[in-house]
Amino acid sequence: MTDDRSPRLIWTDPGAPRSGRFDDVYFSRDDGLAESRAVFLDGCGLPGAWAGRSRFTVAELGFGTGLNIAALLALWRRHRPPGGRLHIFTIEAFPLSREEAARALSAWPELVEEAAALRAAWPAPTPGFHRLDLPDDWHVTLDLAVAPVEVALAQWQGRADAWFLDGFAPAANPDMWTGAVLEAVAGRSIPGTRLATFTVAGEVRRGLQAAGFEVHKRPGHGRKRERLEALIPGRHDPAAAPRVAVIGGGIAGQATVQALRALGAHPLLIEAEAPGAGASGFPAALVTPRLDVGDLRLAALFAQALTRAAALYDRIPGAVIARGVVQLEQAARDGGRFDVVAAQDLWPVGALRRLDPHAAAGALGETTGVGGLDMAGALAVDPAAIRRVWLEGVDSITAGVAGITPDADGVRLSDAGGALILRADSLVIAGGWGTAALLPGLGLKPVRGQADWVAGPSTRAVAWGGYAVPTAEGLLFGATHDRDRTDVDADDADTARNLATLATRLPALAARVGAAGTGGRRAAIRATTRDRLPAAGPLGPGVLVLGGLGSRGFAMAPLLAEHVAALAVGTPSPLPRDLALRVDPARLAERAGLSDR
């Protein structure tokens, strides 16, 4: 962790953590847990406020040790309404380490399970949004923003039913309590939202009132005489969970189905052939980021996507074939580019390691003649293992959708003859190259790729202009990259091209592959956009898209599917607002007059 994001923690004699940066304690020395329950849980009317609700969102300013969230999780687990889902969004500019938080929370044995779950999910202190995976049967989604409070609030796309304002005291940390911050809190609230905080400082009361809250002093906890409760007047009636149809059984559709189910929805998958029939059906796949030195926010998108993909694939038995991918230099300028990328603070410490030619040769077992970048967080995965788990038990139908018509009841899907296939409240189009026919206005372009595989020879996962990826039985290598071709018959000429590409960087491996004899081969069509960025988001009433993933489907689909699923269901997205805009399909559709948003 860099000092810029360090809380500069101090442990006092009684064992309570104190921030040296703000010269204030994280929780009461008397009984921090009782204070959390009295000030924040009781102050927001919990658990009564979520009674009868299918979805409830709690937002917090000041994650700190995670004590408030651990207490909230314990309460939720005891009093979750039938079928209820809890979404938590919390902000921390100066995060504690996993070990520091564990030490702080160890004071309360009654929170041992919640503390263990938070510890297991604790993210690296890299800036941006982090989704933390808690046990599935808790029915909780937790997003942590590592950012200054005003930045995080501006980037969050959700709205809260309850707010915990738990920054350090206004005198110690005034940036957490400005009028702009309180206005932003109000702007991300709904009628009936409740807010709780320990402070009764006059500037906080006046700021909340100016932002539209009704503010009330209440008896404080322990040595504090008073605390505040606040309310946005009115009442909000949440919409029922929508019926969501998903077109496409490749990795984009699979990830969307998984994300919808994680939010408690019941998606219906529509596939014209069979899941994995397209570009997601090879025996292995690389999970690697696009490396960008000129656009730090774009680099942040790919870094967040890689972290999220790895976290989700790690939960699938047998999905991860190999950890770590070596990205070799391809052009003379790549050495300087890789130096810059390795120094970006978007990556956890040790996630990227520069390799000189000697180190690259050592990593790969033969001389490559170039250096590279060892990406510890990148993966090689088994698409079949992912497909089995993410589509297990999913309702599905085999049909070719030719017509999509939004109407008063949602979205009508029809076949080539105009016959009704089904109606849904909303639709996610995630059909890979097939999306081009359904949404011609997006301007998707085809790129044909053939890859080959053999049993026996293997290596570390490595990429350059081509790639070599270990499979369960040997090696996948390739791939060709032919724009505007849509034929999918594999051929000998492309196998020869793939062997030649392999030999340019790894000649000894290419010789072993050649000696291994006949293996398998397959061609498929990738879909790309004009700007080579994915399209993920809404197109119009009830219709969303996840496409244009190109050759990075397995890296990008998990995070972007969670974004699209959140929009379809009406819950907060894991994507910061500015990154959501970078992949918004409206940027493509507006040029063709397709979007009516």
PDB file of C-alpha atoms in Angstrom, residues 185-470:
ATOM      1  CA  VAL A 185     -25.927  11.685  -0.400  1.00  0.00           C
ATOM      2  CA  ALA A 186     -29.405  13.167  -0.788  1.00  0.00           C
ATOM      3  CA  GLY A 187     -29.170  12.875  -4.564  1.00  0.00           C
ATOM      4  CA  ARG A 188     -28.519   9.141  -4.209  1.00  0.00           C
ATOM      5  CA  SER A 189     -31.453   8.586  -1.877  1.00  0.00           C
ATOM      6  CA  ILE A 190     -35.107   7.764  -2.541  1.00  0.00           C
ATOM      7  CA  PRO A 191     -38.288   8.928  -0.786  1.00  0.00           C
ATOM      8  CA  GLY A 192     -38.260   7.325   2.632  1.00  0.00           C
ATOM      9  CA  THR A 193     -34.484   6.928   2.865  1.00  0.00           C
ATOM     10  CA  ARG A 194     -33.191   7.023   6.447  1.00  0.00           C
ATOM     11  CA  LEU A 195     -29.779   8.267   7.562  1.00  0.00           C
ATOM     12  CA  ALA A 196     -27.875   7.873  10.810  1.00  0.00           C
ATOM     13  CA  THR A 197     -24.690   9.378  12.194  1.00  0.00           C
ATOM     14  CA  PHE A 198     -22.926   9.797  15.533  1.00  0.00           C
ATOM     15  CA  THR A 199     -22.283  13.531  15.126  1.00  0.00           C
ATOM     16  CA  VAL A 200     -24.687  16.353  15.958  1.00  0.00           C
ATOM     17  CA  ALA A 201     -22.346  19.092  14.728  1.00  0.00           C
ATOM     18  CA  GLY A 202     -24.271  22.160  13.606  1.00  0.00           C
ATOM     19  CA  GLU A 203     -22.763  22.228  10.125  1.00  0.00           C
ATOM     20  CA  VAL A 204     -23.821  18.615   9.590  1.00  0.00           C
ATOM     21  CA  ARG A 205     -27.395  19.250  10.754  1.00  0.00           C
ATOM     22  CA  ARG A 206     -27.695  22.349   8.563  1.00  0.00           C
ATOM     23  CA  GLY A 207     -26.108  20.570   5.590  1.00  0.00           C
ATOM     24  CA  LEU A 208     -28.528  17.663   5.819  1.00  0.00           C
ATOM     25  CA  GLN A 209     -31.507  19.990   6.124  1.00  0.00           C
ATOM     26  CA  ALA A 210     -30.344  22.030   3.128  1.00  0.00           C
ATOM     27  CA  ALA A 211     -30.039  18.782   1.155  1.00  0.00           C
ATOM     28  CA  GLY A 212     -33.673  17.867   1.867  1.00  0.00           C
ATOM     29  CA  PHE A 213     -33.469  15.663   4.950  1.00  0.00           C
ATOM     30  CA  GLU A 214     -35.660  16.016   8.004  1.00  0.00           C
ATOM     31  CA  VAL A 215     -33.168  15.940  10.890  1.00  0.00           C
ATOM     32  CA  HIS A 216     -33.759  14.823  14.487  1.00  0.00           C
ATOM     33  CA  LYS A 217     -31.479  14.604  17.500  1.00  0.00           C
ATOM     34  CA  ARG A 218     -31.702  11.357  19.432  1.00  0.00           C
ATOM     35  CA  PRO A 219     -30.144  10.171  22.705  1.00  0.00           C
ATOM     36  CA  GLY A 220     -26.555   9.159  22.124  1.00  0.00           C
ATOM     37  CA  HIS A 221     -24.667   6.024  23.083  1.00  0.00           C
ATOM     38  CA  GLY A 222     -22.217   5.722  25.937  1.00  0.00           C
ATOM     39  CA  ARG A 223     -20.425   8.967  26.663  1.00  0.00           C
ATOM     40  CA  LYS A 224     -22.006  10.741  23.677  1.00  0.00           C
ATOM     41  CA  ARG A 225     -25.117  12.609  24.731  1.00  0.00           C
ATOM     42  CA  GLU A 226     -26.735  12.844  21.295  1.00  0.00           C
ATOM     43  CA  ARG A 227     -26.718  11.461  17.771  1.00  0.00           C
ATOM     44  CA  LEU A 228     -28.624  12.249  14.566  1.00  0.00           C
ATOM     45  CA  GLU A 229     -31.301  10.505  12.578  1.00  0.00           C
ATOM     46  CA  ALA A 230     -32.511  11.966   9.286  1.00  0.00           C
ATOM     47  CA  LEU A 231     -35.187  11.123   6.739  1.00  0.00           C
ATOM     48  CA  ILE A 232     -36.016  11.974   3.132  1.00  0.00           C
ATOM     49  CA  PRO A 233     -39.785  12.592   3.221  1.00  0.00           C
ATOM     50  CA  GLY A 234     -42.077  10.395   1.167  1.00  0.00           C
ATOM     51  CA  ARG A 235     -42.448   6.742   0.359  1.00  0.00           C
ATOM     52  CA  HIS A 236     -40.932   4.525  -2.289  1.00  0.00           C
ATOM     53  CA  ASP A 237     -42.708   1.472  -3.676  1.00  0.00           C
ATOM     54  CA  PRO A 238     -40.076  -0.849  -5.185  1.00  0.00           C
ATOM     55  CA  ALA A 239     -40.871  -2.498  -8.492  1.00  0.00           C
ATOM     56  CA  ALA A 240     -41.215  -6.256  -8.701  1.00  0.00           C
ATOM     57  CA  ALA A 241     -38.224  -8.208  -9.970  1.00  0.00           C
ATOM     58  CA  PRO A 242     -38.409  -8.311 -13.788  1.00  0.00           C
ATOM     59  CA  ARG A 243     -38.491 -11.361 -15.995  1.00  0.00           C
ATOM     60  CA  VAL A 244     -35.249 -11.190 -17.966  1.00  0.00           C
ATOM     61  CA  ALA A 245     -34.530 -13.086 -21.182  1.00  0.00           C
ATOM     62  CA  VAL A 246     -30.923 -13.526 -22.321  1.00  0.00           C
ATOM     63  CA  ILE A 247     -30.054 -14.220 -25.942  1.00  0.00           C
ATOM     64  CA  GLY A 248     -26.784 -16.092 -26.412  1.00  0.00           C
ATOM     65  CA  GLY A 249     -25.093 -19.035 -24.708  1.00  0.00           C
ATOM     66  CA  GLY A 250     -21.474 -17.919 -25.092  1.00  0.00           C
ATOM     67  CA  ILE A 251     -19.412 -16.453 -22.281  1.00  0.00           C
ATOM     68  CA  ALA A 252     -21.312 -13.134 -22.426  1.00  0.00           C
ATOM     69  CA  GLY A 253     -24.681 -14.856 -22.050  1.00  0.00           C
ATOM     70  CA  GLN A 254     -23.377 -17.299 -19.454  1.00  0.00           C
ATOM     71  CA  ALA A 255     -21.944 -14.466 -17.359  1.00  0.00           C
ATOM     72  CA  THR A 256     -25.195 -12.509 -17.664  1.00  0.00           C
ATOM     73  CA  VAL A 257     -27.252 -15.483 -16.504  1.00  0.00           C
ATOM     74  CA  GLN A 258     -24.882 -15.986 -13.568  1.00  0.00           C
ATOM     75  CA  ALA A 259     -25.049 -12.286 -12.638  1.00  0.00           C
ATOM     76  CA  LEU A 260     -28.844 -12.216 -12.804  1.00  0.00           C
ATOM     77  CA  ARG A 261     -29.130 -15.287 -10.607  1.00  0.00           C
ATOM     78  CA  ALA A 262     -26.704 -13.741  -8.102  1.00  0.00           C
ATOM     79  CA  LEU A 263     -29.159 -10.831  -7.833  1.00  0.00           C
ATOM     80  CA  GLY A 264     -32.044 -13.182  -7.159  1.00  0.00           C
ATOM     81  CA  ALA A 265     -33.541 -12.969 -10.652  1.00  0.00           C
ATOM     82  CA  HIS A 266     -34.700 -15.937 -12.723  1.00  0.00           C
ATOM     83  CA  PRO A 267     -33.333 -15.526 -16.249  1.00  0.00           C
ATOM     84  CA  LEU A 268     -34.387 -17.470 -19.315  1.00  0.00           C
ATOM     85  CA  LEU A 269     -31.593 -18.323 -21.758  1.00  0.00           C
ATOM     86  CA  ILE A 270     -32.320 -18.383 -25.484  1.00  0.00           C
ATOM     87  CA  GLU A 271     -29.706 -20.009 -27.738  1.00  0.00           C
ATOM     88  CA  ALA A 272     -30.028 -20.767 -31.435  1.00  0.00           C
ATOM     89  CA  GLU A 273     -27.642 -23.749 -31.314  1.00  0.00           C
ATOM     90  CA  ALA A 274     -26.062 -24.893 -28.061  1.00  0.00           C
ATOM     91  CA  PRO A 275     -24.210 -23.009 -25.305  1.00  0.00           C
ATOM     92  CA  GLY A 276     -20.574 -22.584 -26.283  1.00  0.00           C
ATOM     93  CA  ALA A 277     -21.248 -23.208 -29.966  1.00  0.00           C
ATOM     94  CA  GLY A 278     -19.518 -19.979 -30.981  1.00  0.00           C
ATOM     95  CA  ALA A 279     -16.286 -18.269 -29.985  1.00  0.00           C
ATOM     96  CA  SER A 280     -16.561 -19.493 -26.370  1.00  0.00           C
ATOM     97  CA  GLY A 281     -16.294 -23.168 -27.257  1.00  0.00           C
ATOM     98  CA  PHE A 282     -12.532 -23.750 -27.374  1.00  0.00           C
ATOM     99  CA  PRO A 283     -10.817 -26.108 -24.878  1.00  0.00           C
ATOM    100  CA  ALA A 284      -9.068 -23.206 -23.125  1.00  0.00           C
ATOM    101  CA  ALA A 285      -9.251 -19.424 -22.985  1.00  0.00           C
ATOM    102  CA  LEU A 286      -6.971 -16.618 -21.877  1.00  0.00           C
ATOM    103  CA  VAL A 287      -8.137 -14.126 -19.260  1.00  0.00           C
ATOM    104  CA  THR A 288      -5.885 -11.128 -19.853  1.00  0.00           C
ATOM    105  CA  PRO A 289      -6.360  -7.351 -19.734  1.00  0.00           C
ATOM    106  CA  ARG A 290      -5.818  -4.850 -22.477  1.00  0.00           C
ATOM    107  CA  LEU A 291      -2.764  -2.835 -21.448  1.00  0.00           C
ATOM    108  CA  ASP A 292      -3.128   0.898 -21.932  1.00  0.00           C
ATOM    109  CA  VAL A 293      -0.578   3.635 -21.230  1.00  0.00           C
ATOM    110  CA  GLY A 294      -2.329   6.624 -22.799  1.00  0.00           C
ATOM    111  CA  ASP A 295      -5.722   6.402 -21.080  1.00  0.00           C
ATOM    112  CA  LEU A 296      -5.521   5.623 -17.372  1.00  0.00           C
ATOM    113  CA  ARG A 297      -9.300   5.348 -16.932  1.00  0.00           C
ATOM    114  CA  LEU A 298      -9.520   2.839 -19.752  1.00  0.00           C
ATOM    115  CA  ALA A 299      -6.696   0.888 -18.142  1.00  0.00           C
ATOM    116  CA  ALA A 300      -8.715   0.992 -14.904  1.00  0.00           C
ATOM    117  CA  LEU A 301     -11.669  -0.641 -16.662  1.00  0.00           C
ATOM    118  CA  PHE A 302      -9.562  -3.575 -17.798  1.00  0.00           C
ATOM    119  CA  ALA A 303      -7.852  -3.870 -14.417  1.00  0.00           C
ATOM    120  CA  GLN A 304     -11.199  -4.003 -12.606  1.00  0.00           C
ATOM    121  CA  ALA A 305     -12.510  -6.514 -15.136  1.00  0.00           C
ATOM    122  CA  LEU A 306      -9.507  -8.813 -14.698  1.00  0.00           C
ATOM    123  CA  THR A 307      -9.798  -8.754 -10.905  1.00  0.00           C
ATOM    124  CA  ARG A 308     -13.507  -9.518 -11.055  1.00  0.00           C
ATOM    125  CA  ALA A 309     -13.133 -12.298 -13.616  1.00  0.00           C
ATOM    126  CA  ALA A 310     -10.420 -13.989 -11.573  1.00  0.00           C
ATOM    127  CA  ALA A 311     -12.507 -13.803  -8.394  1.00  0.00           C
ATOM    128  CA  LEU A 312     -15.521 -15.416 -10.075  1.00  0.00           C
ATOM    129  CA  TYR A 313     -13.578 -18.109 -11.944  1.00  0.00           C
ATOM    130  CA  ASP A 314     -11.776 -19.038  -8.729  1.00  0.00           C
ATOM    131  CA  ARG A 315     -15.141 -20.044  -7.270  1.00  0.00           C
ATOM    132  CA  ILE A 316     -15.771 -22.621 -10.032  1.00  0.00           C
ATOM    133  CA  PRO A 317     -14.240 -26.070  -9.483  1.00  0.00           C
ATOM    134  CA  GLY A 318     -11.839 -26.908 -12.302  1.00  0.00           C
ATOM    135  CA  ALA A 319     -12.242 -23.600 -14.110  1.00  0.00           C
ATOM    136  CA  VAL A 320      -8.705 -22.304 -13.620  1.00  0.00           C
ATOM    137  CA  ILE A 321      -6.191 -24.296 -15.660  1.00  0.00           C
ATOM    138  CA  ALA A 322      -3.186 -22.057 -14.980  1.00  0.00           C
ATOM    139  CA  ARG A 323      -2.351 -18.862 -13.100  1.00  0.00           C
ATOM    140  CA  GLY A 324      -0.140 -16.197 -14.537  1.00  0.00           C
ATOM    141  CA  VAL A 325       0.316 -15.226 -18.177  1.00  0.00           C
ATOM    142  CA  VAL A 326       3.527 -13.966 -19.785  1.00  0.00           C
ATOM    143  CA  GLN A 327       2.900 -11.137 -22.253  1.00  0.00           C
ATOM    144  CA  LEU A 328       5.913 -10.972 -24.564  1.00  0.00           C
ATOM    145  CA  GLU A 329       7.109  -7.843 -26.298  1.00  0.00           C
ATOM    146  CA  GLN A 330       5.884  -7.771 -29.857  1.00  0.00           C
ATOM    147  CA  ALA A 331       7.209  -4.435 -31.119  1.00  0.00           C
ATOM    148  CA  ALA A 332      10.254  -2.341 -30.215  1.00  0.00           C
ATOM    149  CA  ARG A 333       8.138   0.148 -28.287  1.00  0.00           C
ATOM    150  CA  ASP A 334       6.630  -2.532 -26.039  1.00  0.00           C
ATOM    151  CA  GLY A 335       9.523  -2.466 -23.588  1.00  0.00           C
ATOM    152  CA  GLY A 336       8.827   1.153 -22.668  1.00  0.00           C
ATOM    153  CA  ARG A 337       5.078   0.539 -22.636  1.00  0.00           C
ATOM    154  CA  PHE A 338       5.429  -2.392 -20.272  1.00  0.00           C
ATOM    155  CA  ASP A 339       7.601  -0.300 -17.933  1.00  0.00           C
ATOM    156  CA  VAL A 340       4.805   2.269 -17.687  1.00  0.00           C
ATOM    157  CA  VAL A 341       2.070  -0.348 -17.226  1.00  0.00           C
ATOM    158  CA  ALA A 342       3.982  -2.148 -14.478  1.00  0.00           C
ATOM    159  CA  ALA A 343       4.231   1.152 -12.556  1.00  0.00           C
ATOM    160  CA  GLN A 344       0.489   1.953 -12.716  1.00  0.00           C
ATOM    161  CA  ASP A 345      -1.166   1.943  -9.282  1.00  0.00           C
ATOM    162  CA  LEU A 346      -4.207   0.147 -10.705  1.00  0.00           C
ATOM    163  CA  TRP A 347      -2.657  -3.226  -9.969  1.00  0.00           C
ATOM    164  CA  PRO A 348      -2.041  -4.975  -6.641  1.00  0.00           C
ATOM    165  CA  VAL A 349       1.557  -5.094  -5.470  1.00  0.00           C
ATOM    166  CA  GLY A 350       3.362  -7.856  -7.366  1.00  0.00           C
ATOM    167  CA  ALA A 351       0.620  -8.324  -9.940  1.00  0.00           C
ATOM    168  CA  LEU A 352       2.845  -7.179 -12.831  1.00  0.00           C
ATOM    169  CA  ARG A 353       6.551  -7.983 -13.082  1.00  0.00           C
ATOM    170  CA  ARG A 354       8.832  -6.873 -15.863  1.00  0.00           C
ATOM    171  CA  LEU A 355      10.888  -9.604 -17.506  1.00  0.00           C
ATOM    172  CA  ASP A 356      14.108  -9.036 -19.412  1.00  0.00           C
ATOM    173  CA  PRO A 357      14.886 -11.527 -22.204  1.00  0.00           C
ATOM    174  CA  HIS A 358      16.787 -13.795 -19.807  1.00  0.00           C
ATOM    175  CA  ALA A 359      13.929 -13.839 -17.279  1.00  0.00           C
ATOM    176  CA  ALA A 360      11.376 -14.415 -20.028  1.00  0.00           C
ATOM    177  CA  ALA A 361      13.382 -17.387 -21.261  1.00  0.00           C
ATOM    178  CA  GLY A 362      13.500 -18.760 -17.734  1.00  0.00           C
ATOM    179  CA  ALA A 363       9.753 -18.370 -17.315  1.00  0.00           C
ATOM    180  CA  LEU A 364       8.976 -20.142 -20.583  1.00  0.00           C
ATOM    181  CA  GLY A 365      11.735 -22.729 -20.728  1.00  0.00           C
ATOM    182  CA  GLU A 366      13.307 -21.497 -23.957  1.00  0.00           C
ATOM    183  CA  THR A 367      14.920 -18.411 -25.430  1.00  0.00           C
ATOM    184  CA  THR A 368      12.422 -15.938 -26.806  1.00  0.00           C
ATOM    185  CA  GLY A 369      14.782 -13.127 -27.787  1.00  0.00           C
ATOM    186  CA  VAL A 370      12.525 -10.519 -26.150  1.00  0.00           C
ATOM    187  CA  GLY A 371      11.431  -9.421 -22.710  1.00  0.00           C
ATOM    188  CA  GLY A 372       7.908  -9.252 -21.431  1.00  0.00           C
ATOM    189  CA  LEU A 373       5.490  -8.737 -18.599  1.00  0.00           C
ATOM    190  CA  ASP A 374       4.569 -11.471 -16.131  1.00  0.00           C
ATOM    191  CA  MET A 375       0.902 -10.896 -15.236  1.00  0.00           C
ATOM    192  CA  ALA A 376       0.304 -12.854 -12.037  1.00  0.00           C
ATOM    193  CA  GLY A 377      -3.435 -12.141 -11.962  1.00  0.00           C
ATOM    194  CA  ALA A 378      -4.118 -13.312 -15.509  1.00  0.00           C
ATOM    195  CA  LEU A 379      -5.418 -16.834 -16.094  1.00  0.00           C
ATOM    196  CA  ALA A 380      -5.968 -19.682 -18.470  1.00  0.00           C
ATOM    197  CA  VAL A 381      -9.430 -21.165 -17.932  1.00  0.00           C
ATOM    198  CA  ASP A 382     -11.537 -24.101 -19.055  1.00  0.00           C
ATOM    199  CA  PRO A 383     -14.669 -22.745 -20.801  1.00  0.00           C
ATOM    200  CA  ALA A 384     -16.527 -26.043 -20.383  1.00  0.00           C
ATOM    201  CA  ALA A 385     -16.138 -25.959 -16.590  1.00  0.00           C
ATOM    202  CA  ILE A 386     -17.462 -22.396 -16.466  1.00  0.00           C
ATOM    203  CA  ARG A 387     -20.361 -23.248 -18.740  1.00  0.00           C
ATOM    204  CA  ARG A 388     -21.400 -26.253 -16.649  1.00  0.00           C
ATOM    205  CA  VAL A 389     -21.605 -24.269 -13.402  1.00  0.00           C
ATOM    206  CA  TRP A 390     -23.021 -20.987 -14.664  1.00  0.00           C
ATOM    207  CA  LEU A 391     -25.756 -22.659 -16.710  1.00  0.00           C
ATOM    208  CA  GLU A 392     -26.610 -25.441 -14.287  1.00  0.00           C
ATOM    209  CA  GLY A 393     -30.352 -25.498 -13.671  1.00  0.00           C
ATOM    210  CA  VAL A 394     -31.033 -22.461 -15.863  1.00  0.00           C
ATOM    211  CA  ASP A 395     -34.309 -22.389 -17.776  1.00  0.00           C
ATOM    212  CA  SER A 396     -33.515 -22.318 -21.484  1.00  0.00           C
ATOM    213  CA  ILE A 397     -35.045 -22.726 -24.897  1.00  0.00           C
ATOM    214  CA  THR A 398     -33.538 -23.323 -28.322  1.00  0.00           C
ATOM    215  CA  ALA A 399     -34.795 -20.755 -30.777  1.00  0.00           C
ATOM    216  CA  GLY A 400     -33.567 -18.328 -33.388  1.00  0.00           C
ATOM    217  CA  VAL A 401     -34.675 -14.814 -32.495  1.00  0.00           C
ATOM    218  CA  ALA A 402     -35.197 -12.609 -35.544  1.00  0.00           C
ATOM    219  CA  GLY A 403     -37.439  -9.852 -34.209  1.00  0.00           C
ATOM    220  CA  ILE A 404     -37.335  -7.736 -31.041  1.00  0.00           C
ATOM    221  CA  THR A 405     -40.276  -5.429 -30.375  1.00  0.00           C
ATOM    222  CA  PRO A 406     -40.627  -3.391 -27.174  1.00  0.00           C
ATOM    223  CA  ASP A 407     -44.256  -2.906 -26.180  1.00  0.00           C
ATOM    224  CA  ALA A 408     -46.371  -1.948 -23.191  1.00  0.00           C
ATOM    225  CA  ASP A 409     -45.842  -5.373 -21.596  1.00  0.00           C
ATOM    226  CA  GLY A 410     -42.059  -5.429 -21.996  1.00  0.00           C
ATOM    227  CA  VAL A 411     -40.279  -6.964 -24.973  1.00  0.00           C
ATOM    228  CA  ARG A 412     -41.732  -9.292 -27.609  1.00  0.00           C
ATOM    229  CA  LEU A 413     -39.362 -11.822 -29.228  1.00  0.00           C
ATOM    230  CA  SER A 414     -40.315 -13.441 -32.512  1.00  0.00           C
ATOM    231  CA  ASP A 415     -38.782 -15.878 -35.000  1.00  0.00           C
ATOM    232  CA  ALA A 416     -38.019 -15.365 -38.690  1.00  0.00           C
ATOM    233  CA  GLY A 417     -41.654 -16.025 -39.574  1.00  0.00           C
ATOM    234  CA  GLY A 418     -42.934 -13.457 -37.098  1.00  0.00           C
ATOM    235  CA  ALA A 419     -44.255 -16.062 -34.652  1.00  0.00           C
ATOM    236  CA  LEU A 420     -44.025 -15.183 -30.973  1.00  0.00           C
ATOM    237  CA  ILE A 421     -41.238 -16.937 -29.089  1.00  0.00           C
ATOM    238  CA  LEU A 422     -41.898 -15.282 -25.738  1.00  0.00           C
ATOM    239  CA  ARG A 423     -42.441 -12.015 -23.903  1.00  0.00           C
ATOM    240  CA  ALA A 424     -40.162 -10.715 -21.174  1.00  0.00           C
ATOM    241  CA  ASP A 425     -40.008  -7.628 -18.987  1.00  0.00           C
ATOM    242  CA  SER A 426     -36.502  -6.983 -20.254  1.00  0.00           C
ATOM    243  CA  LEU A 427     -33.994  -8.514 -22.626  1.00  0.00           C
ATOM    244  CA  VAL A 428     -30.213  -8.787 -22.697  1.00  0.00           C
ATOM    245  CA  ILE A 429     -28.764  -9.448 -26.142  1.00  0.00           C
ATOM    246  CA  ALA A 430     -25.453 -11.267 -25.640  1.00  0.00           C
ATOM    247  CA  GLY A 431     -25.257 -13.259 -28.836  1.00  0.00           C
ATOM    248  CA  GLY A 432     -21.640 -12.682 -29.871  1.00  0.00           C
ATOM    249  CA  TRP A 433     -21.392 -12.239 -33.621  1.00  0.00           C
ATOM    250  CA  GLY A 434     -25.095 -13.088 -33.864  1.00  0.00           C
ATOM    251  CA  THR A 435     -25.823  -9.757 -32.199  1.00  0.00           C
ATOM    252  CA  ALA A 436     -24.865  -7.998 -35.433  1.00  0.00           C
ATOM    253  CA  ALA A 437     -27.986  -9.265 -37.215  1.00  0.00           C
ATOM    254  CA  LEU A 438     -30.290  -8.283 -34.338  1.00  0.00           C
ATOM    255  CA  LEU A 439     -28.701  -4.851 -33.799  1.00  0.00           C
ATOM    256  CA  PRO A 440     -27.215  -3.700 -37.099  1.00  0.00           C
ATOM    257  CA  GLY A 441     -27.000  -0.130 -35.827  1.00  0.00           C
ATOM    258  CA  LEU A 442     -24.151  -1.049 -33.476  1.00  0.00           C
ATOM    259  CA  GLY A 443     -21.866  -1.542 -36.470  1.00  0.00           C
ATOM    260  CA  LEU A 444     -20.287  -4.738 -35.152  1.00  0.00           C
ATOM    261  CA  LYS A 445     -17.548  -6.176 -37.345  1.00  0.00           C
ATOM    262  CA  PRO A 446     -16.522  -9.846 -37.677  1.00  0.00           C
ATOM    263  CA  VAL A 447     -13.030 -11.167 -37.029  1.00  0.00           C
ATOM    264  CA  ARG A 448     -12.550 -14.834 -37.828  1.00  0.00           C
ATOM    265  CA  GLY A 449     -10.118 -16.773 -35.688  1.00  0.00           C
ATOM    266  CA  GLN A 450      -8.900 -20.338 -35.941  1.00  0.00           C
ATOM    267  CA  ALA A 451      -7.020 -22.014 -33.102  1.00  0.00           C
ATOM    268  CA  ASP A 452      -5.456 -25.471 -32.950  1.00  0.00           C
ATOM    269  CA  TRP A 453      -4.694 -27.830 -30.100  1.00  0.00           C
ATOM    270  CA  VAL A 454      -2.664 -30.955 -29.431  1.00  0.00           C
ATOM    271  CA  ALA A 455      -2.255 -33.406 -26.572  1.00  0.00           C
ATOM    272  CA  GLY A 456       1.056 -33.635 -24.757  1.00  0.00           C
ATOM    273  CA  PRO A 457       3.196 -30.509 -25.254  1.00  0.00           C
ATOM    274  CA  SER A 458       2.532 -27.623 -22.911  1.00  0.00           C
ATOM    275  CA  THR A 459       4.003 -24.421 -21.535  1.00  0.00           C
ATOM    276  CA  ARG A 460       3.137 -21.510 -19.284  1.00  0.00           C
ATOM    277  CA  ALA A 461       0.327 -19.419 -20.708  1.00  0.00           C
ATOM    278  CA  VAL A 462       1.942 -16.862 -22.999  1.00  0.00           C
ATOM    279  CA  ALA A 463       0.733 -14.252 -25.493  1.00  0.00           C
ATOM    280  CA  TRP A 464       2.264 -11.944 -28.089  1.00  0.00           C
ATOM    281  CA  GLY A 465       0.831 -11.573 -31.610  1.00  0.00           C
ATOM    282  CA  GLY A 466      -0.310 -15.144 -31.029  1.00  0.00           C
ATOM    283  CA  TYR A 467      -0.743 -17.228 -27.903  1.00  0.00           C
ATOM    284  CA  ALA A 468      -0.046 -20.631 -26.373  1.00  0.00           C
ATOM    285  CA  VAL A 469      -2.359 -21.768 -23.611  1.00  0.00           C
ATOM    286  CA  PRO A 470      -2.208 -24.976 -21.567  1.00  0.00           C
TER     287      PRO A 470
END
